Short mmCIF file of C-alpha atoms and ligand atoms in Angstrom, two decimals:
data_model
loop_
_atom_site.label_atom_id
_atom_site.label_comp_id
_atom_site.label_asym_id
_atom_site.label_seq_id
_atom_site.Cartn_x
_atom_site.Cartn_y
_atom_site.Cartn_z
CA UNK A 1438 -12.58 8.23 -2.98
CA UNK A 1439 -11.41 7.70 -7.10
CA UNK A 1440 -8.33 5.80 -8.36
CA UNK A 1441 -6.45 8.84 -9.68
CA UNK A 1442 -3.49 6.45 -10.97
CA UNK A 1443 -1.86 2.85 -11.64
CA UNK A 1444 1.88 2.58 -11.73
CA UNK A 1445 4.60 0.30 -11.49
CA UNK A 1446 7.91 -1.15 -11.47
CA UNK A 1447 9.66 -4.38 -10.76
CA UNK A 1448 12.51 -5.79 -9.32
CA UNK A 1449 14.96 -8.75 -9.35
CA UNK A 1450 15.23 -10.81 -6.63
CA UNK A 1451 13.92 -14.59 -6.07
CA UNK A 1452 12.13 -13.44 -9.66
CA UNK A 1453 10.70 -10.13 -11.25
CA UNK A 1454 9.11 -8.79 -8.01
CA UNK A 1455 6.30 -6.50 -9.64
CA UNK A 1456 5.43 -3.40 -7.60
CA UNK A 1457 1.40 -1.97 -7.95
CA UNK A 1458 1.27 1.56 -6.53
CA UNK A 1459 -2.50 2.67 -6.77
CA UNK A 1460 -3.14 6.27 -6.50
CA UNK A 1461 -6.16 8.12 -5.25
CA UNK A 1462 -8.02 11.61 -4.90
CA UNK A 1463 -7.59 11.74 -1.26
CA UNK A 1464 -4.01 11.20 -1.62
CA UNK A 1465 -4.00 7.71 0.05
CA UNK A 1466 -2.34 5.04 -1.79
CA UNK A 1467 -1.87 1.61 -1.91
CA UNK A 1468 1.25 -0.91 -2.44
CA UNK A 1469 0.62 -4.28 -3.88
CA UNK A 1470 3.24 -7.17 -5.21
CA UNK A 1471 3.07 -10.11 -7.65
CA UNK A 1472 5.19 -12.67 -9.01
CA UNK A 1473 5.84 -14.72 -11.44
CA UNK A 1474 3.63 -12.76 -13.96
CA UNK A 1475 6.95 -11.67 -15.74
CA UNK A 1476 6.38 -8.79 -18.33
CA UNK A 1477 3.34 -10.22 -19.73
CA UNK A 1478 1.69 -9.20 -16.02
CA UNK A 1479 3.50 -5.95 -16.29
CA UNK A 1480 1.75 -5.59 -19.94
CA UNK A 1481 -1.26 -6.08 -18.74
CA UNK A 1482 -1.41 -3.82 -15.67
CA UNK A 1483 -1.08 -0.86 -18.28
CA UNK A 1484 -3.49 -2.32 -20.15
CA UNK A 1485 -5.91 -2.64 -17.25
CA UNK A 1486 -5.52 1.08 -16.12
CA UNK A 1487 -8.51 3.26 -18.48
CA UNK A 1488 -10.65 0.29 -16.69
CA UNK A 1489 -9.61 1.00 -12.78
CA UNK A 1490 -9.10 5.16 -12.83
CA UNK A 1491 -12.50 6.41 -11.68
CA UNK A 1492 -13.53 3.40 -9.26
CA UNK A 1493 -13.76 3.47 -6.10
CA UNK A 1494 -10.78 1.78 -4.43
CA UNK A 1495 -13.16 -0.15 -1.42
CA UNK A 1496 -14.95 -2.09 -4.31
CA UNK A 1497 -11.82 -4.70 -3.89
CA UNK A 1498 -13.94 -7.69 -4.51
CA UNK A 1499 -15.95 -6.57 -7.13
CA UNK A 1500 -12.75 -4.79 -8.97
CA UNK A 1501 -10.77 -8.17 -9.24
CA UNK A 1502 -14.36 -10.36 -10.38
CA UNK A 1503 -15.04 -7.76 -12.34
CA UNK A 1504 -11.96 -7.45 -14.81
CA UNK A 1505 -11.81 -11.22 -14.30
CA UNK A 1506 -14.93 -11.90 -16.29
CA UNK A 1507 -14.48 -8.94 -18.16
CA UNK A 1508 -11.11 -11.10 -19.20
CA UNK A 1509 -12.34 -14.28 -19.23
CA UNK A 1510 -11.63 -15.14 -22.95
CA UNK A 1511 -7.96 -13.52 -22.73
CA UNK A 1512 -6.65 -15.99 -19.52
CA UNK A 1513 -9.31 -14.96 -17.20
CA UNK A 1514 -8.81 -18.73 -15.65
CA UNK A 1515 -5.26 -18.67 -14.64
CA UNK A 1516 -1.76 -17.43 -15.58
CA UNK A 1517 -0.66 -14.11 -16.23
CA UNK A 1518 -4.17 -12.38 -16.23
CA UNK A 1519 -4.73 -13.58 -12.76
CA UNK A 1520 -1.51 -12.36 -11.80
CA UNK A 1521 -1.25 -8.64 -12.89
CA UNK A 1522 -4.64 -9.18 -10.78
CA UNK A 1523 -3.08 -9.86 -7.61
CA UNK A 1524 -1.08 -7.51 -8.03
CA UNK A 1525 -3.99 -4.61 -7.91
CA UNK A 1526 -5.85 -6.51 -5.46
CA UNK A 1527 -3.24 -6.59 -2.61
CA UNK A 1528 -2.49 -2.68 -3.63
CA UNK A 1529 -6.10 -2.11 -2.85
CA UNK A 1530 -5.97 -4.13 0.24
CA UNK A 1531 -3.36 -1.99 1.48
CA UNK A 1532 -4.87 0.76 0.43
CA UNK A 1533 -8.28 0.35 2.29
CA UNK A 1534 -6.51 -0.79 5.30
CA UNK A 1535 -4.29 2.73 4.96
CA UNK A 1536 -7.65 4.84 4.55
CA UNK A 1537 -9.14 3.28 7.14
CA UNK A 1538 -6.50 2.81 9.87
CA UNK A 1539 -6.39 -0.87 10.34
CA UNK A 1540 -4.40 -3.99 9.23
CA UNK A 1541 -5.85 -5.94 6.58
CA UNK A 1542 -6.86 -8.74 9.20
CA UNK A 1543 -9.16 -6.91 10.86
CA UNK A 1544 -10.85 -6.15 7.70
CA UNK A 1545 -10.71 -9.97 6.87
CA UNK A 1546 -12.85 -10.97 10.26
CA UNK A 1547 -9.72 -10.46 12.52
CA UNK A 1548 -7.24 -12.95 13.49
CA UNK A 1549 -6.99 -15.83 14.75
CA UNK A 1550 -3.44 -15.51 15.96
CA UNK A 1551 -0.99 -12.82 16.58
CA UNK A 1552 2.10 -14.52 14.65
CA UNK A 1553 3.04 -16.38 11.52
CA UNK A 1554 5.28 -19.41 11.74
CA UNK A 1555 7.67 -18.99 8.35
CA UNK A 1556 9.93 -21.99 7.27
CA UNK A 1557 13.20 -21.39 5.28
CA UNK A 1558 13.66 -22.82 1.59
CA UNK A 1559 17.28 -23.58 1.52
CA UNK A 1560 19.94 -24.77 -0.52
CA UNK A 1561 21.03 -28.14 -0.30
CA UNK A 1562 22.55 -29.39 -3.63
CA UNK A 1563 22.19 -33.44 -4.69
CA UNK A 1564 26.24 -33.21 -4.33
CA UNK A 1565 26.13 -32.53 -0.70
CA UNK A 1566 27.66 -35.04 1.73
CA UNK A 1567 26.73 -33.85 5.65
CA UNK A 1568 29.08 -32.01 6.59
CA UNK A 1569 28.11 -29.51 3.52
CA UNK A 1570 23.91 -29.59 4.53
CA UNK A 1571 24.78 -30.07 8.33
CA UNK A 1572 26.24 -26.39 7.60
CA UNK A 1573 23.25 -25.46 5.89
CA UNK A 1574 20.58 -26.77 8.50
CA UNK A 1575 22.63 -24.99 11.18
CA UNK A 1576 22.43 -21.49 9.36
CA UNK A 1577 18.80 -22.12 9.22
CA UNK A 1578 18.36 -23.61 12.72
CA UNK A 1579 20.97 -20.35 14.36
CA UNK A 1580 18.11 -17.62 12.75
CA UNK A 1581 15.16 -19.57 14.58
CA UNK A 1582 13.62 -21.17 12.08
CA UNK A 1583 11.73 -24.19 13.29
CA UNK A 1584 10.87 -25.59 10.07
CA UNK A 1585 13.18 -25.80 6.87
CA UNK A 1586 12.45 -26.98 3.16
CA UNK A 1587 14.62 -28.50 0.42
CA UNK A 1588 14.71 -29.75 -2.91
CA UNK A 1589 15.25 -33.16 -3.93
CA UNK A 1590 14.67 -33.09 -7.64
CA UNK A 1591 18.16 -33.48 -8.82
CA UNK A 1592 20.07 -31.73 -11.43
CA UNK A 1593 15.76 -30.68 -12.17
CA UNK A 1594 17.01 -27.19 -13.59
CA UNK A 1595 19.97 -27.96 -15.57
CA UNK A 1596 19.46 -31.57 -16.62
CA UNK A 1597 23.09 -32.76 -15.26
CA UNK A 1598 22.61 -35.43 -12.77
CA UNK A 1599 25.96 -35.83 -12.36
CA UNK A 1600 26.35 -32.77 -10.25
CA UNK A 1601 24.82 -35.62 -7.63
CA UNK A 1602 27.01 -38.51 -9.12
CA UNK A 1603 24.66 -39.98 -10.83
CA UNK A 1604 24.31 -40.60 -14.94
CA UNK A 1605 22.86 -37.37 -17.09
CA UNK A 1606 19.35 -36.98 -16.67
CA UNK A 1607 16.47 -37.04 -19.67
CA UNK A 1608 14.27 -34.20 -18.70
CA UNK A 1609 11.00 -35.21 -20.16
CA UNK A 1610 10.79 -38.57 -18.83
CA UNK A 1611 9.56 -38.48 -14.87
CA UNK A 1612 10.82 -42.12 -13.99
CA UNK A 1613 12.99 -41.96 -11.17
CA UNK A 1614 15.78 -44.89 -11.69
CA UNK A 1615 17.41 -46.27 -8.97
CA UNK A 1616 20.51 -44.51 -8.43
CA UNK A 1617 17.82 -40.99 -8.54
CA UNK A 1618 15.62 -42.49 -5.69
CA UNK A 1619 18.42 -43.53 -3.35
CA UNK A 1620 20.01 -40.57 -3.70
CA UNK A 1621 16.76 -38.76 -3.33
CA UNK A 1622 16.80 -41.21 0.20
CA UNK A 1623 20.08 -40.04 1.14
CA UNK A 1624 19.68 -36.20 1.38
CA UNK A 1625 16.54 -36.58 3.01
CA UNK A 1626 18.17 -38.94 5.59
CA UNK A 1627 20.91 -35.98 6.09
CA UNK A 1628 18.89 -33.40 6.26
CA UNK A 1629 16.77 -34.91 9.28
CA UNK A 1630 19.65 -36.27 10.96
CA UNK A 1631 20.97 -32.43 10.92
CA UNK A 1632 17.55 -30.99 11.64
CA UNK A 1633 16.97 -32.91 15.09
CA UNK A 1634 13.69 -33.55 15.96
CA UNK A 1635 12.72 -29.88 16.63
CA UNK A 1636 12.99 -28.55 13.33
CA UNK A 1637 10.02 -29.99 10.70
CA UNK A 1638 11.72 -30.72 7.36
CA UNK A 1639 9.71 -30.60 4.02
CA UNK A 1640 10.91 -31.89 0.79
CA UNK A 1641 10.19 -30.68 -2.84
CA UNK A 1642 10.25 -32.80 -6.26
CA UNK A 1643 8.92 -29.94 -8.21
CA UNK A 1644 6.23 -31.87 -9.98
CA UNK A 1645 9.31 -33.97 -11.73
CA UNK A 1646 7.79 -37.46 -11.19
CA UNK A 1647 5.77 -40.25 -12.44
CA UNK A 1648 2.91 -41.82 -10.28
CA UNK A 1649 5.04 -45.36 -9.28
CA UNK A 1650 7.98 -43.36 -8.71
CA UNK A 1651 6.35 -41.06 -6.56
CA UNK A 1652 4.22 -43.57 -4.23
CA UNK A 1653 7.64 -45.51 -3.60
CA UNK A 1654 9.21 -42.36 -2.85
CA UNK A 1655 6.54 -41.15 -0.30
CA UNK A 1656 6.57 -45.12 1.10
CA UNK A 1657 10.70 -45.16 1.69
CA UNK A 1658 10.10 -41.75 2.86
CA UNK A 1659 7.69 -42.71 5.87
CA UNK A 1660 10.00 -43.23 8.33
CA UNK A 1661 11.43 -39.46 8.14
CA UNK A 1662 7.91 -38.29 9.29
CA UNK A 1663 8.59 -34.93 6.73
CA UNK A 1664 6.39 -32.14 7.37
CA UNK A 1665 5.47 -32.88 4.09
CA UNK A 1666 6.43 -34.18 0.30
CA UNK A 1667 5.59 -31.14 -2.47
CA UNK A 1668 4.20 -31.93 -5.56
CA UNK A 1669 5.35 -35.18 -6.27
CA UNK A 1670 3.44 -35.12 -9.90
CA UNK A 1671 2.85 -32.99 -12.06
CA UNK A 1672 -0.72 -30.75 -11.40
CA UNK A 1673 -2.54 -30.84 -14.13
CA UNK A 1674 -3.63 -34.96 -12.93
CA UNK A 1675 -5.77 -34.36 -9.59
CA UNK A 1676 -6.17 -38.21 -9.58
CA UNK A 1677 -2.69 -39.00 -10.17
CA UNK A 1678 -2.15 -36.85 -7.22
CA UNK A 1679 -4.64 -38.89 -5.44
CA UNK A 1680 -3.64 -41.80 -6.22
CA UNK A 1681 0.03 -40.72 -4.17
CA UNK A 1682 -1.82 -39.04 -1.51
CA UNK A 1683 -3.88 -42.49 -0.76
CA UNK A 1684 -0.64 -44.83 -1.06
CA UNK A 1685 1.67 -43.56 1.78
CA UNK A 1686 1.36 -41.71 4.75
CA UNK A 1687 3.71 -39.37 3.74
CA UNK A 1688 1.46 -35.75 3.84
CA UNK A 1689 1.30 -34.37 0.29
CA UNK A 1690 1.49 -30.53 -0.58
CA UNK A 1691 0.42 -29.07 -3.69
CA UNK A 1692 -0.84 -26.19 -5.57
CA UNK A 1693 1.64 -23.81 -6.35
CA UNK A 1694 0.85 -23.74 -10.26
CA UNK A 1695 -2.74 -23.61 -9.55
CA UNK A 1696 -4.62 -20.72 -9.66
CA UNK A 1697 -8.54 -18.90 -8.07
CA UNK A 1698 -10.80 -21.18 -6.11
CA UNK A 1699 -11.78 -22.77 -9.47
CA UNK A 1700 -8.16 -24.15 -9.46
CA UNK A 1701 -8.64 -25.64 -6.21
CA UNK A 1702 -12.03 -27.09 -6.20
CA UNK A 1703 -11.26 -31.03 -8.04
CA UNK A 1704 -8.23 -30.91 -5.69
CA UNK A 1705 -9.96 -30.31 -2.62
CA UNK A 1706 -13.27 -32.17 -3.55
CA UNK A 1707 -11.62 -34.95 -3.85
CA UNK A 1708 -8.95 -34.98 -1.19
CA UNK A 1709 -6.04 -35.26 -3.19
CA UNK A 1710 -3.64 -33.46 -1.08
CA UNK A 1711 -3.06 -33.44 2.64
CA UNK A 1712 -1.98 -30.07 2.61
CA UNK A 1713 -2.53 -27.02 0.03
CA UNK A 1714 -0.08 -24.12 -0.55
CA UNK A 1715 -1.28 -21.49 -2.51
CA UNK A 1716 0.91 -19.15 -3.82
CA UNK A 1717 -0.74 -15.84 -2.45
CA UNK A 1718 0.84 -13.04 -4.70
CA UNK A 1719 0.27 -15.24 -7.72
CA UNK A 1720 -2.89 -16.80 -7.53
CA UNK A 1721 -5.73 -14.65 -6.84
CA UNK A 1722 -4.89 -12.45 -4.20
CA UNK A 1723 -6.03 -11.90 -0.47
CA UNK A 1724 -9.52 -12.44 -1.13
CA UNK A 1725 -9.24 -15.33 -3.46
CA UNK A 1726 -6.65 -17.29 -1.25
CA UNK A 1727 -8.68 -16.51 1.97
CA UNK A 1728 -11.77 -18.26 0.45
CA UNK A 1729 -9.85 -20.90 -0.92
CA UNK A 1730 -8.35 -21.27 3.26
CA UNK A 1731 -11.88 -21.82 3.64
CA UNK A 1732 -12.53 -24.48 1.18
CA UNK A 1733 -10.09 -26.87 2.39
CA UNK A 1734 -11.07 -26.00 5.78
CA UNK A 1735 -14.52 -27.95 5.45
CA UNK A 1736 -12.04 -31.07 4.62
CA UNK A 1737 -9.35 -30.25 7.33
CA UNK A 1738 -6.78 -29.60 5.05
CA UNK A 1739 -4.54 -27.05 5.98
CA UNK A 1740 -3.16 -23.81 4.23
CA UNK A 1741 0.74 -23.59 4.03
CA UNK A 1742 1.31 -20.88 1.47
CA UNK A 1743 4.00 -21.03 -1.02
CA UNK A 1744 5.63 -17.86 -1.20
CA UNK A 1745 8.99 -16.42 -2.99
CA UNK A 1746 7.71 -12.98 -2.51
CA UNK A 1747 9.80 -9.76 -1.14
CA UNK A 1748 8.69 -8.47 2.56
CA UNK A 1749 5.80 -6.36 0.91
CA UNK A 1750 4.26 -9.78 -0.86
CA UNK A 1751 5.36 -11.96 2.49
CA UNK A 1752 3.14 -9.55 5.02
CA UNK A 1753 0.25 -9.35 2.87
CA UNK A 1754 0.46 -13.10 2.22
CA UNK A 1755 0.92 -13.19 6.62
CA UNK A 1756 -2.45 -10.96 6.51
CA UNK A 1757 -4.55 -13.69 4.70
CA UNK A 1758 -2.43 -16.58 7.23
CA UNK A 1759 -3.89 -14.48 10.51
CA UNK A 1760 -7.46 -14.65 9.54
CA UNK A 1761 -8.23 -18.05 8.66
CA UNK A 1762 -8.20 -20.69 11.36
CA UNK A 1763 -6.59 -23.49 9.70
CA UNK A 1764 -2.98 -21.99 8.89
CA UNK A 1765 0.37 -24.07 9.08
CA UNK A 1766 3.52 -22.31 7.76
CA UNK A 1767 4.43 -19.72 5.39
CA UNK A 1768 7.30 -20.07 3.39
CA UNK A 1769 10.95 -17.65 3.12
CA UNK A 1770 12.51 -17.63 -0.13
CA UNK A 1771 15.11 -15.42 0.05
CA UNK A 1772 17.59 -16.91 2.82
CA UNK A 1773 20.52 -15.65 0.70
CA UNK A 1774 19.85 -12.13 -0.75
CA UNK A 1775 20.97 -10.11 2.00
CA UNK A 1776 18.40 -7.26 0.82
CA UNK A 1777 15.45 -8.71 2.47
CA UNK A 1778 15.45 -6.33 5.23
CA UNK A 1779 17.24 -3.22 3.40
CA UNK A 1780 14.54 -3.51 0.76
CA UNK A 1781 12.05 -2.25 3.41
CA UNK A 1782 11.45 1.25 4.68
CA UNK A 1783 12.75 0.76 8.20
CA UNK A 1784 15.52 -1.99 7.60
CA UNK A 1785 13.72 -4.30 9.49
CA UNK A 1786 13.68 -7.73 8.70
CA UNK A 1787 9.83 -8.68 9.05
CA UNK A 1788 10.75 -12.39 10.50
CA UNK A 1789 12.15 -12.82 13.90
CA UNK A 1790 13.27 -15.88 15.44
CA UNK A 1791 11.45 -17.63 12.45
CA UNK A 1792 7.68 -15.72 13.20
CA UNK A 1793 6.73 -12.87 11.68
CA UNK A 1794 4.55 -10.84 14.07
CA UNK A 1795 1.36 -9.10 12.69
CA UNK A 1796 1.22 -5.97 14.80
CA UNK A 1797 -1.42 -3.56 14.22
CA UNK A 1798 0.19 -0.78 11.61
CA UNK A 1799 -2.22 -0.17 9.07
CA UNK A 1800 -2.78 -2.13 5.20
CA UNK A 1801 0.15 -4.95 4.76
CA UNK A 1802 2.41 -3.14 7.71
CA UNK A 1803 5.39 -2.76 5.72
CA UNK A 1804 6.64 0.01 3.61
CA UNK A 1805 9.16 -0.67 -0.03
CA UNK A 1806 11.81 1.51 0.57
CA UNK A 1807 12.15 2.43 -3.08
CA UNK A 1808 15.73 3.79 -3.43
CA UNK A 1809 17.32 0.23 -2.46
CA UNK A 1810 14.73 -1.57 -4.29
CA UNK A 1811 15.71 0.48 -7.23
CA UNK A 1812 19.20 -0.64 -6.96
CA UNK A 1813 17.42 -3.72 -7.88
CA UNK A 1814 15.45 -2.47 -10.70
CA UNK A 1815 14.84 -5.44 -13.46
CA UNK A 1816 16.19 -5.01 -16.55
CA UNK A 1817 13.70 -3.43 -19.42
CA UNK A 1818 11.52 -1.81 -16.62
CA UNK A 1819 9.92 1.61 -15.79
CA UNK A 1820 9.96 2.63 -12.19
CA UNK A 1821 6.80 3.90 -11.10
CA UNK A 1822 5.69 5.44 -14.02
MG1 LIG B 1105 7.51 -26.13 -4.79
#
């Protein structure tokens, strides 16, 4: 079997949701998805074509090392590179699963369970009082979700603090003041009283603090027993991040803006994080991400994905959470775009009572149904061409 053809196009959605359709000979093909590559991963996948047409699609591994190297003085570490990457790699995962009549699991050693637990990233603004995030948990809670995230970083996107109450906020400086940590306190003390004690509640400071601010944070935070506290620093520091982990026992998450093993490696080494969450359809792929489930696995450490993907990106990310043995949770990003399920070929929303179930339909298991993801097309974008 020869790749006969690369195409693509993109949609909006939790961000530009970039579709890989690779083409063959025998008229199989493959559907892959990355994010967060923007047009420069778009760029890049055209670029990367005259290099794929010809191979042979089962060479997945050596494909994505391949161009990697091939790239390595044009971002070969991390960033954009990496992701148009992805993006091929889980269209040729798909692919080989397709040709060969098997989920992607069974190709990765086979699983090690039959369903994904998925937590919900949802929307609880620093101006909330409970009422407002008890209405929030409860959507969460009524769709089976036993595990819910939020973020605490306030006014972190548009710089005005006072949407919490509080005085405007200087973005470049990371020390949390006073009035910013108690209020920090008070949604997280909300948001478990409304959660109960079945639901696990996470919290996310989107890299947005200094070390001291951060280790008295993850101390007050202690008695709340989150499921964890996300990227309390920024990630370029792994011992700043250690430095938090050690201080509280508060589990810390991170690795979101990391990409490959190699991105991994000083953060597992040297136990800087309780918990690591890859961000599958960004990263490195299926391959990349399972190996790097397996590094943290020699230190216990266990693999929560971060994920903002659409269904397609979501199931192969689930694919890579079956076969390793020391999965946690997988996050859903897109509680309120009410085209999650219409965006896939059967209308079936992929997550049921907060699991998604792996089933045994061949490559990622879900199909793009391309006319409603159209609807969606991002701006400046070809559609499969
Ligand atoms: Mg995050």
């Amino acid at each position: 079997m020869k790749i006969t053809a690369i195409r693509t196009a993109a949609s909006t959605g939790h961000c530009m949701h970039l579709w890989v359709r690779i083409e063959t000979d025998e008229g199989i093909t493959g559907l892959g998805e990355c994010v967060h590559g923007g047009h420069q991963a778009l760029a890049i996948i055209h670029e990367l074509r005259r290099r794929l047409i010809g191979r042979d699609p089962f060479e997945i591994d050596a494909i994505f090392e391949g161009l990697r190297r091939g790239y390595v003085f044009d971002g070969g570490t991390g960033g954009a590179l990496i992701t148009a990457l992805t993006g091929i790699e889980i269209a040729l995962w798909d692919l080989k699963g397709k040709a060969l009549g098997v989920p992607i699991y069974e190709l990765m050693g086979g699983k090690f369970r039959d369903s994904i637990r998925v937590y919900a990233d949802c929307q609880v603004e620093p101006s909330m009082d409970f009422g407002e995030i008890q209405r929030v948990v409860e959507d969460v809670v009524a769709r089976g979700f036993t595990a819910l995230k939020i973020d605490v970083d306030i006014g972190a996107y548009t710089g005005d603090r006072r949407r919490g109450g509080g005085r405007p906020k200087d973005l470049f400086n990371y020390t949390a003041d006073e009035w910013e940590h108690q209020r920090m306190l008070e949604l997280v003390d909300m948001t478990t009283r409304a959660a109960g004690k079945d639901v696990a509640v996470a919290v996310d400071v989107h890299t947005r603090l200094d070390v001291p601010s951060a280790i008295r944070l993850a101390r007050d935070l202690e008695q709340f027993h989150l499921l964890w506290l996300e990227e309390p620093v920024p990630p370029e520091n792994v011992d700043a991040m250690r430095e938090v982990k050690r201080a509280s026992s508060t589990p810390i998450c991170a690795g979101e803006n990391l990409y490959l093993r190699h991105g991994f490696r000083d953060l597992l080494e040297k136990q800087a994080v309780d918990i690591i969450m890859p961000d599958i359809p960004k990263c490195g792929g299926l391959s990349e991400c399972r190996k790097i489930a397996n590094m943290a696995e020699l230190y216990y450490i266990p693999f929560a994905p971060h994920n903002v993907a659409s269904p397609i990106g979501t199931m192969a990310s689930a694919q890579v959470c079956a076969s390793i043995p020391n999965f946690l949770v997988l996050e859903f990003h897109w509680l309120h775009r009410d085209y999650w399920a219409s965006i896939t070929a059967d209308g079936e929303d992929i997550i049921k009572d907060g699991y998604i179930q792996l089933g045994t339909r061949p490559g990622i298991g879900v199909e793009l149904n391309e006319e409603v993801a159209r609807t969606y097309q991002y701006p400046g974008t070809t559609w499969f061409e």
